[in-house]
CSV table of C-alpha atoms in Angstrom, one decimal:
chain,number,residue,atom,x,y,z
K,262,MET,CA,-91.7,14.6,2.0
K,263,LEU,CA,-92.1,11.1,3.6
K,264,CYS,CA,-95.3,10.4,2.6
K,265,SER,CA,-96.0,9.1,-0.3
K,266,SER,CA,-97.6,12.0,-2.0
K,267,GLU,CA,-99.0,15.7,-1.2
K,268,SER,CA,-102.5,14.3,-1.1
K,269,SER,CA,-101.9,12.6,2.4
K,270,TYR,CA,-103.5,12.5,5.6
K,271,MET,CA,-100.9,15.1,7.0
K,272,ILE,CA,-100.6,17.0,4.1
K,273,ARG,CA,-104.3,17.6,3.3
K,274,ASN,CA,-106.1,18.4,6.8
K,275,ASP,CA,-103.2,18.8,9.9
K,276,ARG,CA,-102.1,22.9,8.8
K,277,PHE,CA,-101.3,23.0,12.4
K,278,LEU,CA,-98.9,20.4,12.3
K,279,ILE,CA,-96.3,21.5,9.6
K,280,LYS,CA,-96.6,25.1,11.5
K,281,ARG,CA,-95.8,23.7,14.6
K,282,TRP,CA,-92.8,21.7,12.6
K,283,LEU,CA,-92.3,25.3,11.2
K,284,ASN,CA,-91.9,26.9,14.7
K,285,TRP,CA,-89.5,24.1,16.0
K,286,LEU,CA,-87.5,24.7,12.8
K,287,LYS,CA,-87.6,28.5,13.9
K,288,ALA,CA,-87.2,28.0,17.7
K,289,GLU,CA,-85.0,25.3,18.0
K,290,CYS,CA,-82.8,25.4,14.7
K,291,ARG,CA,-83.0,29.1,14.2
K,292,TYR,CA,-84.0,28.5,10.8
K,293,ASN,CA,-84.8,32.0,9.7
K,294,PRO,CA,-84.5,32.2,5.9
K,295,PRO,CA,-85.3,34.5,3.7
K,296,LYS,CA,-87.8,32.3,0.3
K,297,PHE,CA,-89.3,29.5,-0.1
K,298,MET,CA,-90.2,27.2,-3.3
K,299,VAL,CA,-93.3,24.5,-2.8
K,300,ASP,CA,-95.3,22.1,-5.4
K,301,CYS,CA,-98.1,24.8,-5.8
K,302,SER,CA,-99.3,24.1,-2.2
K,303,LEU,CA,-101.3,27.0,-0.7
K,304,LEU,CA,-101.6,25.5,2.2
K,305,GLN,CA,-98.0,25.1,2.5
K,306,CYS,CA,-98.3,28.8,1.2
K,307,GLU,CA,-100.3,29.7,4.0
K,308,ALA,CA,-98.7,27.5,6.9
K,309,ILE,CA,-95.2,29.3,6.0
K,310,GLN,CA,-96.5,32.5,5.6
K,311,ALA,CA,-97.8,32.7,9.6
K,312,VAL,CA,-94.7,31.5,10.8
K,313,PHE,CA,-92.3,33.6,8.6
K,314,PRO,CA,-94.6,36.4,7.6
K,315,ARG,CA,-90.9,38.0,5.6
K,316,ALA,CA,-90.2,34.9,3.8
K,317,SER,CA,-91.2,35.0,-0.4
K,318,VAL,CA,-93.1,31.7,-1.3
K,319,TYR,CA,-92.5,30.7,-4.7
K,320,PHE,CA,-93.9,28.1,-7.1
K,321,CYS,CA,-92.1,25.1,-9.1
K,322,HIS,CA,-91.7,26.1,-12.3
K,323,PHE,CA,-92.2,22.4,-13.7
K,324,HIS,CA,-94.8,21.9,-11.1
K,325,VAL,CA,-96.9,25.5,-12.1
K,326,ALA,CA,-96.8,24.0,-16.5
K,327,LYS,CA,-97.9,20.4,-14.6
K,328,LEU,CA,-101.0,21.8,-12.9
K,329,TRP,CA,-101.5,24.1,-16.0
K,330,GLY,CA,-101.2,21.7,-18.5
K,331,SER,CA,-103.7,19.5,-16.6
K,332,TYR,CA,-106.7,21.8,-17.3
K,333,VAL,CA,-105.0,22.9,-20.4
K,334,ARG,CA,-106.1,19.2,-21.1
K,335,LYS,CA,-109.7,19.5,-19.4
K,336,TYR,CA,-110.9,22.5,-20.8
K,337,CYS,CA,-108.9,22.2,-24.5
K,338,LYS,CA,-109.2,20.2,-27.7
K,339,GLU,CA,-105.7,18.3,-28.2
K,340,ARG,CA,-105.0,20.2,-31.2
K,341,ASP,CA,-104.5,23.1,-28.8
K,342,TRP,CA,-102.5,21.4,-27.0
K,343,GLU,CA,-98.7,21.9,-27.9
K,344,ARG,CA,-99.7,25.5,-29.3
K,345,MET,CA,-101.3,26.8,-25.9
K,346,ASN,CA,-98.7,25.0,-24.3
K,347,GLN,CA,-96.1,26.7,-26.0
K,348,LEU,CA,-97.7,30.5,-24.7
K,349,LEU,CA,-98.0,29.3,-21.4
K,350,LYS,CA,-94.3,28.8,-21.5
K,351,GLU,CA,-93.5,32.6,-22.5
K,352,LEU,CA,-96.0,33.5,-19.9
K,353,ARG,CA,-93.8,31.9,-16.7
K,354,LYS,CA,-90.2,33.4,-18.7
K,355,ALA,CA,-91.9,37.2,-19.4
K,356,LYS,CA,-89.1,39.1,-18.3
K,357,SER,CA,-91.2,42.2,-17.3
K,358,PRO,CA,-94.5,43.3,-16.6
K,359,GLU,CA,-95.3,44.8,-20.0
K,360,GLU,CA,-94.1,41.9,-21.0
K,361,LEU,CA,-96.3,39.0,-19.1
K,362,GLU,CA,-99.1,41.5,-19.8
K,363,ARG,CA,-98.6,41.6,-23.5
K,364,SER,CA,-98.0,37.5,-23.6
K,365,TRP,CA,-102.2,37.0,-22.0
K,366,GLU,CA,-103.2,39.1,-23.8
K,367,GLY,CA,-101.9,37.7,-27.0
K,368,PHE,CA,-103.0,33.6,-25.5
K,369,LYS,CA,-106.7,35.7,-25.0
K,370,ILE,CA,-107.1,36.7,-28.5
K,371,GLU,CA,-105.8,33.6,-30.1
K,372,PHE,CA,-108.1,31.0,-28.0
K,373,GLY,CA,-110.7,33.1,-26.2
K,374,LEU,CA,-113.0,33.2,-29.1
K,375,SER,CA,-115.0,29.1,-27.6
K,376,ASP,CA,-116.2,28.6,-24.5
K,377,PRO,CA,-114.3,25.4,-23.1
K,378,LYS,CA,-111.0,27.8,-23.4
K,379,LYS,CA,-112.2,30.7,-22.3
K,380,ARG,CA,-113.5,28.3,-18.9
K,381,PHE,CA,-109.3,28.2,-19.1
K,382,ILE,CA,-108.9,31.6,-19.0
K,383,ASN,CA,-111.3,32.2,-16.6
K,384,TYR,CA,-109.3,30.1,-14.3
K,385,MET,CA,-106.1,31.5,-15.1
K,386,GLU,CA,-107.3,34.9,-14.6
K,387,LYS,CA,-109.4,33.8,-11.4
K,388,HIS,CA,-106.3,31.9,-9.3
K,389,TRP,CA,-102.8,33.4,-11.1
K,390,MET,CA,-103.2,36.6,-13.1
K,391,ALA,CA,-103.9,38.8,-10.0
K,392,ILE,CA,-101.7,41.2,-8.6
K,393,LYS,CA,-101.4,39.5,-5.7
K,394,GLU,CA,-100.6,35.6,-7.2
K,395,ARG,CA,-97.9,36.5,-9.7
K,396,PRO,CA,-95.4,36.6,-7.4
K,397,LYS,CA,-94.8,33.4,-6.8
K,398,TRP,CA,-94.7,32.1,-10.3
K,399,VAL,CA,-94.0,35.3,-12.2
K,400,LEU,CA,-89.3,35.1,-12.5
K,401,TYR,CA,-89.0,39.0,-12.5
K,402,VAL,CA,-90.9,39.6,-9.7
K,403,ARG,CA,-87.8,37.3,-7.8
K,404,GLU,CA,-85.5,39.9,-6.8
K,405,ASP,CA,-82.6,37.7,-4.8
K,406,TYR,CA,-83.3,35.3,-8.0
K,407,GLN,CA,-80.0,32.6,-8.2
K,408,HIS,CA,-81.2,30.8,-11.3
K,409,ILE,CA,-83.1,28.0,-9.5
K,410,ASP,CA,-86.5,28.0,-10.3
K,411,THR,CA,-87.9,24.8,-10.1
K,412,ASN,CA,-87.3,21.5,-7.2
K,413,ASN,CA,-86.3,19.0,-9.0
K,414,LEU,CA,-82.9,18.8,-7.5
K,415,LEU,CA,-84.5,18.8,-4.2
K,416,GLU,CA,-86.9,15.7,-5.1
K,417,CYS,CA,-84.5,13.9,-7.6
K,418,TRP,CA,-82.7,13.6,-3.9
K,419,PHE,CA,-85.8,12.4,-2.6
K,420,ARG,CA,-86.5,9.5,-4.8
K,421,THR,CA,-82.9,8.4,-4.1
K,422,LEU,CA,-83.7,8.2,-0.2
K,423,LYS,CA,-86.8,6.4,-1.5
K,424,ARG,CA,-85.3,4.3,-3.6
K,425,TYR,CA,-82.8,3.2,-2.2
K,426,HIS,CA,-82.5,3.9,1.5
K,427,LEU,CA,-86.6,3.9,2.1
K,428,GLU,CA,-87.9,0.6,0.4
K,429,ASP,CA,-90.2,-0.4,2.7
K,430,ARG,CA,-92.8,2.6,3.0
K,431,LYS,CA,-94.2,1.3,6.3
K,432,LEU,CA,-91.8,2.0,8.9
K,433,ARG,CA,-92.5,4.0,12.1
K,434,ALA,CA,-91.5,7.7,12.3
K,435,ASP,CA,-89.3,6.3,14.9
K,436,PHE,CA,-87.3,3.8,13.0
K,437,VAL,CA,-87.5,6.6,9.5
K,438,ILE,CA,-86.0,9.4,12.3
K,439,HIS,CA,-82.9,6.6,13.5
K,440,LYS,CA,-82.3,5.3,10.0
K,441,LEU,CA,-81.8,9.3,8.5
K,442,GLN,CA,-79.8,9.7,12.3
K,443,GLY,CA,-77.4,6.7,11.2
K,444,ALA,CA,-77.0,5.0,7.6
K,445,ILE,CA,-78.5,7.3,5.5
K,446,ASP,CA,-76.7,10.7,7.6
K,447,ASP,CA,-73.4,8.4,7.3
K,448,ASP,CA,-73.7,7.9,3.1
K,449,PHE,CA,-74.3,11.7,2.5
K,450,ARG,CA,-71.3,12.8,4.5
K,451,VAL,CA,-69.1,10.1,2.6
K,452,GLN,CA,-71.0,11.4,-0.5
K,453,TYR,CA,-70.0,15.3,0.3
K,454,ILE,CA,-66.0,14.2,1.4
K,455,LYS,CA,-65.5,12.5,-2.1
K,456,VAL,CA,-66.2,15.7,-3.6
K,457,LYS,CA,-64.8,17.6,-2.0
K,458,HIS,CA,-61.6,16.2,-2.3
K,459,GLY,CA,-61.4,15.3,-5.7
K,460,VAL,CA,-61.9,12.2,-5.7
K,461,GLN,CA,-65.6,12.1,-7.4
K,462,HIS,CA,-66.9,14.6,-9.8
K,463,VAL,CA,-70.0,16.7,-9.5
K,464,LYS,CA,-72.1,17.1,-12.4
K,465,LEU,CA,-72.1,20.7,-13.6
K,466,SER,CA,-74.7,21.9,-13.6
K,467,LYS,CA,-76.5,24.6,-16.4
K,468,TRP,CA,-75.1,27.5,-15.1
K,469,GLU,CA,-72.2,25.8,-14.2
K,470,LYS,CA,-71.9,24.7,-18.3
K,471,GLU,CA,-72.5,28.8,-19.3
K,472,ARG,CA,-70.3,30.0,-17.4
K,473,GLN,CA,-67.9,28.0,-18.2
K,474,ALA,CA,-68.6,28.2,-21.5
K,475,ARG,CA,-68.0,32.0,-21.5
K,476,ALA,CA,-64.4,31.2,-20.4
K,477,ALA,CA,-64.1,28.9,-23.4
K,478,ARG,CA,-65.1,31.2,-25.9
K,479,LEU,CA,-62.1,33.3,-25.2
K,480,ASP,CA,-59.0,33.3,-27.6
K,481,LEU,CA,-56.0,31.9,-26.0
K,482,GLU,CA,-54.4,34.8,-26.0
K,483,GLU,CA,-56.7,37.5,-25.2
K,484,ALA,CA,-57.4,34.8,-21.9
K,485,ARG,CA,-53.5,34.3,-21.1
K,486,SER,CA,-54.0,38.8,-21.4
K,487,MET,CA,-56.5,38.7,-18.5
K,488,VAL,CA,-55.1,36.9,-15.8
K,489,ASN,CA,-52.5,37.9,-14.3
K,490,LYS,CA,-50.3,36.4,-11.3
K,491,GLY,CA,-50.8,38.1,-7.7
K,492,LYS,CA,-49.6,38.0,-4.3
K,493,ASN,CA,-49.5,34.6,-2.3
K,494,GLY,CA,-49.6,32.5,-5.4
K,495,ASN,CA,-53.8,34.3,-6.1
K,496,PHE,CA,-55.0,35.2,-9.4
K,497,MET,CA,-55.9,38.8,-10.6
K,498,VAL,CA,-58.5,38.2,-13.4
K,499,LYS,CA,-59.8,41.1,-15.3
K,500,SER,CA,-63.1,41.9,-15.8
K,501,PHE,CA,-65.1,40.3,-18.6
K,502,THR,CA,-67.0,44.0,-19.4
K,503,GLY,CA,-64.0,45.1,-20.2
K,504,SER,CA,-64.2,48.0,-17.7
K,505,GLY,CA,-61.0,47.1,-16.4
K,506,GLU,CA,-61.6,46.2,-12.9
K,507,GLU,CA,-59.8,43.3,-11.6
K,508,TYR,CA,-60.8,39.8,-9.3
K,509,THR,CA,-58.9,38.4,-7.5
K,510,VAL,CA,-58.8,34.4,-7.2
K,511,THR,CA,-57.4,32.8,-4.5
K,512,VAL,CA,-55.9,29.6,-4.3
K,513,ASP,CA,-54.7,26.5,-1.8
K,514,VAL,CA,-51.0,26.3,-3.6
K,515,GLU,CA,-50.5,23.2,-2.0
K,516,ARG,CA,-53.3,21.2,-3.6
K,517,TYR,CA,-53.2,22.9,-6.9
K,518,LEU,CA,-57.2,24.1,-5.8
K,519,LEU,CA,-58.7,27.2,-6.9
K,520,ARG,CA,-60.8,28.2,-3.6
K,521,SER,CA,-62.5,31.1,-4.2
K,522,CYS,CA,-63.2,35.0,-6.5
K,523,SER,CA,-63.9,38.4,-5.0
K,524,CYS,CA,-66.9,38.5,-8.2
K,525,PRO,CA,-69.8,39.9,-7.6
K,526,ASP,CA,-71.4,36.1,-8.8
K,527,TYR,CA,-69.0,33.9,-7.0
K,528,VAL,CA,-70.4,35.7,-3.3
K,529,LYS,CA,-73.8,35.9,-4.2
K,530,GLN,CA,-73.9,31.9,-5.1
K,531,LYS,CA,-70.9,30.4,-3.3
K,532,MET,CA,-70.2,28.9,-7.1
K,533,PRO,CA,-67.5,28.6,-9.4
K,534,CYS,CA,-67.2,32.0,-11.5
K,535,LYS,CA,-66.8,32.7,-15.1
K,536,HIS,CA,-62.8,34.0,-13.5
K,537,MET,CA,-61.8,31.2,-12.1
K,538,TYR,CA,-63.1,28.9,-15.2
K,539,LEU,CA,-61.1,31.1,-17.3
K,540,VAL,CA,-58.0,30.8,-15.0
K,541,GLN,CA,-58.3,26.7,-14.8
K,542,ARG,CA,-58.2,27.4,-18.3
K,543,VAL,CA,-55.3,29.6,-18.4
K,544,TYR,CA,-53.4,26.7,-15.7
K,545,GLN,CA,-54.6,23.8,-16.9
K,546,GLY,CA,-52.7,21.9,-13.6
K,547,LEU,CA,-55.6,23.7,-11.7
K,548,THR,CA,-59.0,22.1,-10.0
K,549,LEU,CA,-61.8,23.9,-8.6
K,550,GLU,CA,-63.2,23.8,-5.6
K,551,GLN,CA,-66.7,22.1,-5.1
K,552,HIS,CA,-69.4,24.2,-3.0
K,553,ASN,CA,-72.7,23.2,-0.7
K,554,GLY,CA,-74.6,26.6,-1.6
K,555,PRO,CA,-74.3,29.4,-0.2
K,556,THR,CA,-74.4,30.6,3.6
K,557,HIS,CA,-76.2,32.3,5.4
K,558,THR,CA,-75.0,34.5,8.6
K,559,LYS,CA,-76.5,33.5,11.7
K,560,PRO,CA,-78.6,35.6,14.2
K,561,ALA,CA,-76.9,37.8,16.6
K,562,ARG,CA,-77.7,35.7,19.2
K,563,ALA,CA,-76.9,32.4,18.2
K,564,GLN,CA,-73.1,32.7,19.5
K,565,GLU,CA,-72.8,29.3,20.6
K,566,THR,CA,-71.7,26.4,18.3
K,567,THR,CA,-74.5,24.0,18.4
K,568,ASP,CA,-74.3,20.2,18.0
K,569,VAL,CA,-75.4,20.1,14.2
K,570,ASP,CA,-72.3,23.2,13.4
K,571,SER,CA,-69.9,20.9,15.4
K,572,LYS,CA,-71.4,17.9,13.3
K,573,ILE,CA,-71.2,19.2,10.1
K,574,ALA,CA,-67.3,21.1,10.8
K,575,LEU,CA,-66.1,17.9,12.2
K,576,PRO,CA,-63.1,16.6,10.0
K,577,PRO,CA,-62.7,13.6,7.8
K,578,GLU,CA,-60.8,11.4,9.9
K,579,SER,CA,-63.2,11.4,12.4
K,580,ILE,CA,-66.2,10.9,9.8
K,581,ILE,CA,-65.2,8.3,7.6
K,582,SER,CA,-63.2,4.9,8.0
K,583,PRO,CA,-59.3,4.5,7.8
K,584,HIS,CA,-59.3,2.5,4.8
K,585,LEU,CA,-61.7,5.3,2.9
K,586,LEU,CA,-58.9,7.7,3.7
K,587,ARG,CA,-55.9,5.5,3.1
K,588,GLN,CA,-57.8,5.7,-0.2
K,589,LEU,CA,-58.3,9.7,-0.5
K,590,GLU,CA,-54.7,10.8,-0.1
K,591,ALA,CA,-53.7,7.8,-3.0
K,592,GLU,CA,-55.9,9.3,-5.4
K,593,ARG,CA,-55.0,13.0,-4.6
K,594,ALA,CA,-50.7,11.5,-4.5
K,595,LYS,CA,-52.2,10.0,-7.7
K,596,GLU,CA,-53.4,12.7,-9.4
K,597,ARG,CA,-50.6,15.4,-8.2
K,598,GLU,CA,-48.7,13.1,-9.8
K,599,GLN,CA,-50.8,13.2,-13.6
K,600,ARG,CA,-51.0,17.1,-12.7
K,601,LYS,CA,-47.4,16.9,-12.6
K,602,ARG,CA,-45.9,14.2,-15.5
K,603,LYS,CA,-48.8,16.3,-17.9
K,604,THR,CA,-47.2,20.1,-16.5
K,605,GLU,CA,-43.4,18.2,-17.8
K,606,GLU,CA,-44.6,17.3,-21.0
K,607,VAL,CA,-46.5,20.2,-22.2
K,608,THR,CA,-43.0,21.9,-20.7
K,609,ALA,CA,-41.1,19.6,-22.8
K,610,GLN,CA,-42.7,20.1,-26.0
K,611,ALA,CA,-42.9,23.5,-25.7
K,612,PHE,CA,-39.1,24.1,-25.4
K,613,GLU,CA,-39.0,21.5,-28.5
K,614,ASN,CA,-41.1,22.8,-30.7
K,615,CYS,CA,-39.1,26.3,-29.9
K,616,GLU,CA,-35.5,24.5,-31.0
K,617,SER,CA,-37.3,24.0,-33.7
K,618,GLU,CA,-38.6,27.3,-34.7
K,619,SER,CA,-35.2,28.9,-33.6
K,620,GLN,CA,-32.8,26.3,-36.3
K,621,ASP,CA,-35.9,27.5,-38.9
K,622,LEU,CA,-35.4,31.1,-38.0
K,623,TRP,CA,-31.4,30.6,-38.6
K,624,LYS,CA,-31.8,28.6,-41.7
K,625,ARG,CA,-33.7,31.6,-42.7
K,626,LEU,CA,-31.1,34.0,-42.1
K,627,GLY,CA,-28.5,32.3,-43.6
K,628,ARG,CA,-30.3,32.1,-46.7
K,629,VAL,CA,-30.3,36.4,-46.3
K,630,VAL,CA,-27.3,37.1,-45.4
K,631,TYR,CA,-25.8,34.5,-47.8
K,632,GLY,CA,-27.4,35.2,-50.6
K,633,ASN,CA,-26.4,36.5,-53.8
K,634,ARG,CA,-29.2,39.7,-54.6
K,635,LYS,CA,-28.0,43.0,-53.8
K,636,LYS,CA,-28.8,44.6,-50.1
K,637,GLN,CA,-31.9,47.4,-50.6
K,638,CYS,CA,-30.8,49.4,-47.6
K,639,THR,CA,-28.6,51.7,-45.9
K,640,LEU,CA,-25.3,51.7,-44.3
K,641,LYS,CA,-27.7,52.6,-41.2
K,642,ASP,CA,-29.8,50.0,-41.4
K,643,MET,CA,-26.8,47.3,-41.6
K,644,GLN,CA,-24.7,48.7,-38.8
K,645,GLY,CA,-28.1,48.3,-36.5
K,646,THR,CA,-29.3,45.1,-38.5
K,647,VAL,CA,-25.5,43.5,-37.3
K,648,GLU,CA,-25.6,45.4,-33.3
K,649,ALA,CA,-29.5,43.0,-33.4
K,650,LEU,CA,-27.4,39.7,-34.6
K,651,LYS,CA,-24.7,40.8,-32.4
K,652,GLU,CA,-27.6,40.3,-29.4
K,653,VAL,CA,-29.4,37.4,-30.4
K,654,VAL,CA,-25.9,34.8,-30.7
K,655,ARG,CA,-24.9,36.6,-26.6
K,656,LYS,CA,-28.5,35.1,-25.9
K,657,ALA,CA,-28.0,31.8,-27.2
K,658,GLU,CA,-24.6,31.5,-26.5
K,659,GLY,CA,-26.3,32.2,-22.6
K,660,LEU,CA,-29.0,29.6,-23.5
K,661,THR,CA,-25.9,26.8,-23.3
K,662,ASP,CA,-24.0,28.0,-20.3
């Protein structure tokens, strides 16, 4: 992470240092993840599989595309680059073994006639199309796939780290560790607290935008029919599949905050799901709680609370300054007041619309009752209409009491 490139001496020549670091994470931090994502580095794969033999190692699709593109440019002419990269993208996105084989056979038929392109095909079959190599880059073999097939988000954070915090790349290791534990860690926690308390918003990912769009595509009346109020201020939301199953969306009533949902998507991803976005659409005064990502259960032996856990669990008052806390409280109060004012405005407008519509209905009723046209109905129908009008008048009089 802190090296200028992955071809540095440490990464290229000292695999034992990587294994030693991974063993330290496993033994001291009780870190035992089920999957890793790397930048097509075979050395990193070997080190990870040696320390975590049961873990799955995936290749970042961005770096896979970049590597394949470099070999396309090396072996093939420029006029073929665009078409070849398009077919290779379909190869990476294959959703089944049959689709993968079909795409690869089509690629070989189209580009396997000339010798330079045959060299590229030989490279692919040797290093990528072998059955044992496919789980590293093919999507359909990722059983626990969570819609994340690149490590670009992590690299974006690395770029921010290097640009704003580590301008001098020649720092000694102890100085780097000191900066990471000091100013950088504090800055990260301040940003997290801002997002957690609604002062700073986060950009929605592609998958979150899709969930939000799924809820937005429903007709408003249909959306309202799918959301019902439950106990303790929570909501019961019907499944989008029409199966009749309902999921519970929990609400922090005091903060007007949608906390979680019982649907499988939220349980796995720990990110706002379409049911939460649907509740937010029907009840616009509510906001969504942002999470740091999926949580993992600790091993049974990790009963005691570690220093890292206790540091993360500290309340905001012990992490950020009193001045920033006052700003947070002021922002939250301002947002609550805005939501309250908006609700009052919507309610007042709805009352005004109802009153206008009721006046129009009374006028229409007067034209019907006092009109000179002959009534085309039976006495029973007329008596029923009179009784209905009496009931309407009683209700209207009750509104003004």
